[in-house]
mmCIF file of C-alpha atoms and ligand atoms in Angstrom:
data_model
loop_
_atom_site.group_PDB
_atom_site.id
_atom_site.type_symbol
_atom_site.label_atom_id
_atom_site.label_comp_id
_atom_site.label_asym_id
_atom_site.label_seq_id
_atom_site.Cartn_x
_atom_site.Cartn_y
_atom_site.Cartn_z
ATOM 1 C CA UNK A 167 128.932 278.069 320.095
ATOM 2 C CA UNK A 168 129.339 275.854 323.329
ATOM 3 C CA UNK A 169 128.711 272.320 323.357
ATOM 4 C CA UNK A 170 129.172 268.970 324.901
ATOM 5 C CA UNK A 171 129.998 265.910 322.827
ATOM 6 C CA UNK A 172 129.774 262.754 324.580
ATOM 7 C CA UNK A 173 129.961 258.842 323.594
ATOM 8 C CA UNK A 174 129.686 257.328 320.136
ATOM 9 C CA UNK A 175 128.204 255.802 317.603
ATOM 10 C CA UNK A 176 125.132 257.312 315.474
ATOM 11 C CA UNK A 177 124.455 261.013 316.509
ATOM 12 C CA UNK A 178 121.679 262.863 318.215
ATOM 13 C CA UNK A 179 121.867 266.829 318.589
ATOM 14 C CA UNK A 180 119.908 268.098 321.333
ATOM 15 C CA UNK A 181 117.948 271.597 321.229
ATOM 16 C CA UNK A 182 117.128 272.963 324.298
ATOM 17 C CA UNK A 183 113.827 274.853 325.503
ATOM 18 C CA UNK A 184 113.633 278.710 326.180
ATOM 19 C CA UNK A 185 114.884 280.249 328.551
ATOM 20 C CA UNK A 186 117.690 277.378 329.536
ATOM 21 C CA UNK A 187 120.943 276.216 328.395
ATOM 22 C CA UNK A 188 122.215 272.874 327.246
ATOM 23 C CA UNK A 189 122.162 272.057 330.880
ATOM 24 C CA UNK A 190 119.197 270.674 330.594
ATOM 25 C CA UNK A 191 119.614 268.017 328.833
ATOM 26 C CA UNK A 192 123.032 266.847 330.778
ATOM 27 C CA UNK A 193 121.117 263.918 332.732
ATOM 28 C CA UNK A 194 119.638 262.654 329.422
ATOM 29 C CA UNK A 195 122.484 263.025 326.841
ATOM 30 C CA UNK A 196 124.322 260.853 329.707
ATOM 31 C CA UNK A 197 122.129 258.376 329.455
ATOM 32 C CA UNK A 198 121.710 258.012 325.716
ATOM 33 C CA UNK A 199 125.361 258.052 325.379
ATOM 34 C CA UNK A 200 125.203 254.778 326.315
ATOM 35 C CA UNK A 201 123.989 253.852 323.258
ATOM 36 C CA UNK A 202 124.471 257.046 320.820
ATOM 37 C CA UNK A 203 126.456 260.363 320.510
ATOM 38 C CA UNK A 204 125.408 262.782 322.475
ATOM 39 C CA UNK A 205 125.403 266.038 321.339
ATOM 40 C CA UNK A 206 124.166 269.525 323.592
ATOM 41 C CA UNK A 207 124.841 273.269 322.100
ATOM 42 C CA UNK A 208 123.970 276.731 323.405
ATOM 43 C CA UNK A 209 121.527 278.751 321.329
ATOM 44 C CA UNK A 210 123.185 282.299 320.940
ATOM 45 C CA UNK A 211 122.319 283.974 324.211
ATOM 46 C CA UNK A 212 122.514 281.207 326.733
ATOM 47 C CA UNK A 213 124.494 279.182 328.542
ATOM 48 C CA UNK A 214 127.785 279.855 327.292
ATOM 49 C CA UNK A 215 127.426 280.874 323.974
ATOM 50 C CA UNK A 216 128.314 284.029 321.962
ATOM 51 C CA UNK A 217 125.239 286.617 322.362
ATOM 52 C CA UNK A 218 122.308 286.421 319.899
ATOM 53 C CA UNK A 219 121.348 289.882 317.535
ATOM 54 C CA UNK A 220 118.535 291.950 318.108
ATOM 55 C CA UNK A 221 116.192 289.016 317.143
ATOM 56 C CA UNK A 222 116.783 285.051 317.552
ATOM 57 C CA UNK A 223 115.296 283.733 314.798
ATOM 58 C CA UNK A 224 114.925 279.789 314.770
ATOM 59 C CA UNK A 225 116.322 279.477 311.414
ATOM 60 C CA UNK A 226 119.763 281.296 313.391
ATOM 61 C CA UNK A 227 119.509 278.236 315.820
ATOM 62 C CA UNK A 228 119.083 275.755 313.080
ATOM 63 C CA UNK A 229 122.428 276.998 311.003
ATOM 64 C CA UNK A 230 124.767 276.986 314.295
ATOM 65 C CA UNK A 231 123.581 273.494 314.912
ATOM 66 C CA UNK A 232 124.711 272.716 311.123
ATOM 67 C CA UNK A 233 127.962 274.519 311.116
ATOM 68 C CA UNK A 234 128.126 272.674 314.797
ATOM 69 C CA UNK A 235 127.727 268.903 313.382
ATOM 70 C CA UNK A 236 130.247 269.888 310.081
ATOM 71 C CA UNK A 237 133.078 270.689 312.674
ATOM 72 C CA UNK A 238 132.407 267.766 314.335
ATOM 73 C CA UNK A 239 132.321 265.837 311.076
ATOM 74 C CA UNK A 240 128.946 264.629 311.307
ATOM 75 C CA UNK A 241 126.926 264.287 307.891
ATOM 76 C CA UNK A 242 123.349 263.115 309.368
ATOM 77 C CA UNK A 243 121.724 263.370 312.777
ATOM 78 C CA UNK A 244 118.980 262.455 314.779
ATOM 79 C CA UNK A 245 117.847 265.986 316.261
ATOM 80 C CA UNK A 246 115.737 265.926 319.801
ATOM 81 C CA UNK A 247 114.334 269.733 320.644
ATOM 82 C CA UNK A 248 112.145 270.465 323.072
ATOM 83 C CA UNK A 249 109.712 273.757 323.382
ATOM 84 C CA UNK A 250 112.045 275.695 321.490
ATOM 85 C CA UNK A 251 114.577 273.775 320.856
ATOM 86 C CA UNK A 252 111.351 271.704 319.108
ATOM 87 C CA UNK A 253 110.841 275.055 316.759
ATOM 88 C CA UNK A 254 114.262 275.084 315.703
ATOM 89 C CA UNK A 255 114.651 271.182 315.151
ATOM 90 C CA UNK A 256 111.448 272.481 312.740
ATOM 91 C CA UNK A 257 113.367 275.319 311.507
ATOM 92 C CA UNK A 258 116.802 272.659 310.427
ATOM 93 C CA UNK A 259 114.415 269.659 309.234
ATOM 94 C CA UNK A 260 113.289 272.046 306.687
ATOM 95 C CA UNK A 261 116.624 273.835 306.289
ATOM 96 C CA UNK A 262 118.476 270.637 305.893
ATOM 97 C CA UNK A 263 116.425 267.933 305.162
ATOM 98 C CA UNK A 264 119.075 265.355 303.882
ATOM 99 C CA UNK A 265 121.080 265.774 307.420
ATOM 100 C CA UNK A 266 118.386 264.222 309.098
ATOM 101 C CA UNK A 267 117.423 260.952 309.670
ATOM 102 C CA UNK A 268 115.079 261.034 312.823
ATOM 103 C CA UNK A 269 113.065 263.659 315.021
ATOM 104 C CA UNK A 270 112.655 263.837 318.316
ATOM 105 C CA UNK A 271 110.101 266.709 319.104
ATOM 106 C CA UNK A 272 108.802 267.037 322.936
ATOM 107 C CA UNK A 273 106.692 269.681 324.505
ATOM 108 C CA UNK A 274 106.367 272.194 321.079
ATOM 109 C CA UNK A 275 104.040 272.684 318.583
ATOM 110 C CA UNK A 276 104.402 273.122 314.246
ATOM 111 C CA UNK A 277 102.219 276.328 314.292
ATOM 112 C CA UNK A 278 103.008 280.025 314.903
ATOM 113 C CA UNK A 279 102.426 282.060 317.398
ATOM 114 C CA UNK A 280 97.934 282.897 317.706
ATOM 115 C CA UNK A 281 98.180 286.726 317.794
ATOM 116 C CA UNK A 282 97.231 286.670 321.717
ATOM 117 C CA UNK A 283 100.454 284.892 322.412
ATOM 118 C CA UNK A 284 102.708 287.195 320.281
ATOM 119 C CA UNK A 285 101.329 290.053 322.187
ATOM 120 C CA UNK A 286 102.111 288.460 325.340
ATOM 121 C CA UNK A 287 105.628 287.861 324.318
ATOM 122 C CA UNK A 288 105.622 291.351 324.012
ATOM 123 C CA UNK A 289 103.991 292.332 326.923
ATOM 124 C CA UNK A 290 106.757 289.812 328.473
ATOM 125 C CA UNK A 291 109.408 291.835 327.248
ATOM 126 C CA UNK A 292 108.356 295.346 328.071
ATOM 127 C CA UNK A 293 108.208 293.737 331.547
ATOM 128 C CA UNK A 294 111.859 292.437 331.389
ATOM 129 C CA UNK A 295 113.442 295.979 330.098
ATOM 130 C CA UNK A 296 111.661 297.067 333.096
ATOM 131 C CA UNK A 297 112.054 294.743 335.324
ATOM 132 C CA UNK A 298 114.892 292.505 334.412
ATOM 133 C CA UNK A 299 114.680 288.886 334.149
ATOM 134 C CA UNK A 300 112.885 288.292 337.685
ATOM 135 C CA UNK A 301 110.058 288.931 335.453
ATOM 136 C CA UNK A 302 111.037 286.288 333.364
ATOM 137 C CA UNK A 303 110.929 284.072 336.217
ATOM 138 C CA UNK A 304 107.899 284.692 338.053
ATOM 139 C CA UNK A 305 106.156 284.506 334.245
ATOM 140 C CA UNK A 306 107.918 280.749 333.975
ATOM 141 C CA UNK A 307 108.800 278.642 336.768
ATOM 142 C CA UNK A 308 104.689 278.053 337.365
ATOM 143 C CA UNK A 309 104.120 277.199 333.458
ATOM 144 C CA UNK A 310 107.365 275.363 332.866
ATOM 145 C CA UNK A 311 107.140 272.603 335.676
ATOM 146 C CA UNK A 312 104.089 270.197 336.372
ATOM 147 C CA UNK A 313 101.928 269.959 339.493
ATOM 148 C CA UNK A 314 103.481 266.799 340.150
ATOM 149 C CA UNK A 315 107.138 268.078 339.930
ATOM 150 C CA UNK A 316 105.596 271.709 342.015
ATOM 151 C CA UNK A 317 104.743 269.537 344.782
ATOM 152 C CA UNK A 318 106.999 266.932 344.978
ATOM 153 C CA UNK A 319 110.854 268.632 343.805
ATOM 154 C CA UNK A 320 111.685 271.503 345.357
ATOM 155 C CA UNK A 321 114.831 270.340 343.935
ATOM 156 C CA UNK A 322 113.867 270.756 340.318
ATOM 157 C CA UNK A 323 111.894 273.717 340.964
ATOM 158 C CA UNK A 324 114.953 275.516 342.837
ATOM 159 C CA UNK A 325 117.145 274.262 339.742
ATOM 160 C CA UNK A 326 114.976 276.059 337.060
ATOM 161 C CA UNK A 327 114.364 279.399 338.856
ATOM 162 C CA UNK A 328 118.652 279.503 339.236
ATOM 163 C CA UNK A 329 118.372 278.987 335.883
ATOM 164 C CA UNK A 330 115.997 281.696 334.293
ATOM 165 C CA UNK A 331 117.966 284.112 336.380
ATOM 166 C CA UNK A 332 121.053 283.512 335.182
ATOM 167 C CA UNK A 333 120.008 284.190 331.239
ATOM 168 C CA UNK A 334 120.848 288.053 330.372
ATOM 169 C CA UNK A 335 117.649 290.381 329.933
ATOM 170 C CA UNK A 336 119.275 290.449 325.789
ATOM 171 C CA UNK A 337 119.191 287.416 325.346
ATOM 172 C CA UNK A 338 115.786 286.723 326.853
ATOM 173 C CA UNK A 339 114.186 289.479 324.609
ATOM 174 C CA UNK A 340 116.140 288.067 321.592
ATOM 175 C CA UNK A 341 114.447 284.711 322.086
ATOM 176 C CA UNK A 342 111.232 285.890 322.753
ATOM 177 C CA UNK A 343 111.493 287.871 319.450
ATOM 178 C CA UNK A 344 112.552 284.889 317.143
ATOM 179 C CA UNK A 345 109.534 282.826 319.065
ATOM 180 C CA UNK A 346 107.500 285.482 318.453
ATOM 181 C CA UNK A 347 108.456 285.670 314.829
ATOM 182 C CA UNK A 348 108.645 281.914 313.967
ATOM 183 C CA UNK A 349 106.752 280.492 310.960
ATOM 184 C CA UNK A 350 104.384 277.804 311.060
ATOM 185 C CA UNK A 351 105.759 274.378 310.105
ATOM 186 C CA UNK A 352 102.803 272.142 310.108
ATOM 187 C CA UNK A 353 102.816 271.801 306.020
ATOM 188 C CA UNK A 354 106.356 270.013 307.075
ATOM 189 C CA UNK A 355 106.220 268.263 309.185
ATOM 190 C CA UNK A 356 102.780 266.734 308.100
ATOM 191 C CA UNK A 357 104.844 265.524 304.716
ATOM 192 C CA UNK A 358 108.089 264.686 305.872
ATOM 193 C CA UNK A 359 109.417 260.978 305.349
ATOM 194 C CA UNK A 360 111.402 260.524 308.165
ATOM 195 C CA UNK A 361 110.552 258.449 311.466
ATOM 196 C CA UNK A 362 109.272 261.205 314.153
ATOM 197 C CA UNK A 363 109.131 260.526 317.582
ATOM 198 C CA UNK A 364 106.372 262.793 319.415
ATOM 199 C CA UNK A 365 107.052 262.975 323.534
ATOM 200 C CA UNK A 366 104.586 265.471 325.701
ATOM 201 C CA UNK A 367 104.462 265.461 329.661
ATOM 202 C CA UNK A 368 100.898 264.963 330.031
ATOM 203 C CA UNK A 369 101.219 268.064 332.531
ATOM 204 C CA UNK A 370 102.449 270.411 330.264
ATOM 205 C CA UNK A 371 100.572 273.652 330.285
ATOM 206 C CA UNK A 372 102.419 275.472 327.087
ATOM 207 C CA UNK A 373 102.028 272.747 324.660
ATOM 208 C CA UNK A 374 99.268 270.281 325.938
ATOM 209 C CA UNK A 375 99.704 266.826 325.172
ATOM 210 C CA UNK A 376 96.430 266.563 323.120
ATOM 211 C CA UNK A 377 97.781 269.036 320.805
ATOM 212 C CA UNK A 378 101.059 267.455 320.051
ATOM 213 C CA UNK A 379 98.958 263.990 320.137
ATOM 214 C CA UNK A 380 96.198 265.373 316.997
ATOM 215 C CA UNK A 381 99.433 266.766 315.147
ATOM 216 C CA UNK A 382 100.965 263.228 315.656
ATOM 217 C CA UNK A 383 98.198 261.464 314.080
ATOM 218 C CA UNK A 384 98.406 263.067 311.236
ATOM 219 C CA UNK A 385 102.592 262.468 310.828
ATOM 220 C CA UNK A 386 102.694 258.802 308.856
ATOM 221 C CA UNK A 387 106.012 257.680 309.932
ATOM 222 C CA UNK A 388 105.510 258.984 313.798
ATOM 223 C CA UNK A 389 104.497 257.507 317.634
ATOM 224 C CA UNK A 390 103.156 259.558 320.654
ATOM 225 C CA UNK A 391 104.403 258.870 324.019
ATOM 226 C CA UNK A 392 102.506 260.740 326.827
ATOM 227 C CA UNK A 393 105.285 261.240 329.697
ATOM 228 C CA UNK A 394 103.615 260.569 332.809
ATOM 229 C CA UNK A 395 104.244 262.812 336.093
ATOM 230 C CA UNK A 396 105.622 265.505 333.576
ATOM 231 C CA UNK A 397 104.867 268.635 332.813
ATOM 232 C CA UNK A 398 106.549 271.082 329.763
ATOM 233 C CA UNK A 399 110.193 270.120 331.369
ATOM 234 C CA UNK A 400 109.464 266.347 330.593
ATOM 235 C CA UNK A 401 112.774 265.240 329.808
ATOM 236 C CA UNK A 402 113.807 267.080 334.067
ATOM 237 C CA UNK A 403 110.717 265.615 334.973
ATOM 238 C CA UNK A 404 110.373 262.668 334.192
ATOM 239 C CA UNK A 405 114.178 261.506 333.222
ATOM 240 C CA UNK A 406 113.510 257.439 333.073
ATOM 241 C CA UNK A 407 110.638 257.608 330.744
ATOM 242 C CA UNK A 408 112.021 260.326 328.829
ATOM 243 C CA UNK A 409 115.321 258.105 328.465
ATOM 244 C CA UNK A 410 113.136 254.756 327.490
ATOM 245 C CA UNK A 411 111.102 256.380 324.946
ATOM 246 C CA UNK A 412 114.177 257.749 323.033
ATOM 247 C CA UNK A 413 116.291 254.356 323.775
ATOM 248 C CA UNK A 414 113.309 252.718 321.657
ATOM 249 C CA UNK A 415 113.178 255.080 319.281
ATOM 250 C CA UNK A 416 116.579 254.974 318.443
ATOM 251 C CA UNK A 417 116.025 251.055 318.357
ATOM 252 C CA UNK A 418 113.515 251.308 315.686
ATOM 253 C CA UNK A 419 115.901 253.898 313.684
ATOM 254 C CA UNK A 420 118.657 251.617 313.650
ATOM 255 C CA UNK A 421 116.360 248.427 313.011
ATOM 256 C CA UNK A 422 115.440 250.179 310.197
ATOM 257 C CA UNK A 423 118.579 251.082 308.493
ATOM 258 C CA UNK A 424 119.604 247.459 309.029
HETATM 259 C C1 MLT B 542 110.054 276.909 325.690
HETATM 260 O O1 MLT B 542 109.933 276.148 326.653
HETATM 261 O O2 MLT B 542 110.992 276.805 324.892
HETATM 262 C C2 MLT B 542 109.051 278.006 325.518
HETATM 263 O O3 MLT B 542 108.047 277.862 326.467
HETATM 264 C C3 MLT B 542 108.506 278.013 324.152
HETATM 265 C C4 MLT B 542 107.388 278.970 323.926
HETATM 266 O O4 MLT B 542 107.165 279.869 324.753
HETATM 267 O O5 MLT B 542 106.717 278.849 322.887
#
């Protein structure tokens, strides 16, 4: 596994989204390690991790992140995932409940694949073993950024097209396997007892904001923040208002355990 472990204190693990790397989250793990230990990893596949088997399954992502925090020495996290990094904070909240003391889920949803978008996944990866991973990228870039960020960051959009072409055609297929796969967690995270922090860009095309918003209303211990100017990328997107709504969250986590 490759990670980064940066600045102290009470620790946050951060998941990242399909089909990046922990790169992703380098601007914001910065900025919380003002305040917290910031923690990225690779999923198996990407960035510079070991490759992932035929299939990534979330559960796979959740159990590296675990054997991750007990080299580091860490008993209990706060875990922030977003898109998939979302399914597989799912996937170790259910895996190892008593590790976890706060969620941060942006951009994802608790159910499973609808049939329609397994079969796309699979029509997605007929299309990479064919193609390579430029189909990966002309299927993404569009759906993963905002209009806002489209218009206005060539920068950003430049950034995430270097980066879907960089991930191996394996991997890519491995990951869209394990998404395709993944179980529905709503009967979790509906019950669990643990303060959840829900964060959507309220561009976001793949997991609209009034779907994370109904799921959120029905989580007891749990706040919404709609990230404006953002789409599925929010935390790229919109970094500052990403940042503030997990600087208060962790607030409220540690006001709590006072
Ligand atoms: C992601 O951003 O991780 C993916 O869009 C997730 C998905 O396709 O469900």
């Amino acid at each position: 596994m490759s990670y980064e472990d940066r600045g102290s204190g009470p620790a946050v693990l951060f998941l990242h989204a399909f089909p990046l790397s922990r790169t992703m989250w380098n601007r914001t793990a910065e900025q919380i390690a003002a305040i917290a230990r910031s923690i990225t990893m690779d999923a198996r596949g990407f960035g510079e991790s070991d490759p992932a088997g035929e299939t990534l399954q979330m559960e796979s992502i959740a159990e590296d992140a675990a054997a991750l925090l007990d080299e580091l020495r860490i008993q209990s996290v706060v875990v922030c995932g977003l898109s998939m990094g979302g399914y597989a904070a799912m996937a170790f909240a259910r895996r190892f409940p008593t590790r976890l003391h706060g969620l941060i889920l942006s951009d994802t949803r608790a159910d499973a694949d609808t049939e329609p978008a397994r079969l796309a996944r699979y029509d997605l990866i007929a299309k990479i073993e064919r193609e390579g991973v430029r189909a990966l990228e002309q299927a993404m870039v569009g759906r993963l950024l905002g209009t806002t960020t489209q218009r206005e960051n060539p920068e950003l959009v430049g950034w995430a097209r270097h980066a879907i072409l960089r991930v191996s055609p394996e991997a890519a297929i491995a990951a869209l396997r394990g998404l395709a796969a993944r179980r529905d967690q709503t009967d979790l995270i509906v019950s669990l007892d643990i303060p959840i922090l829900f964060a959507c860009g309220e561009e976001d095309a793949i997991t609209p904001p009034d779907e994370m918003r109904a799921l959120q209303s029905r989580v007891p211990r749990s706040r919404f923040v709609r990230i404006a100017r953002a789409g599925h990328l929010a935390n790229l997107e919109s970094p500052d208002m990403f940042r503030d709504a997990i600087v208060d969250f962790l607030g409220l986590l540690n006001h709590q355990r006072r």
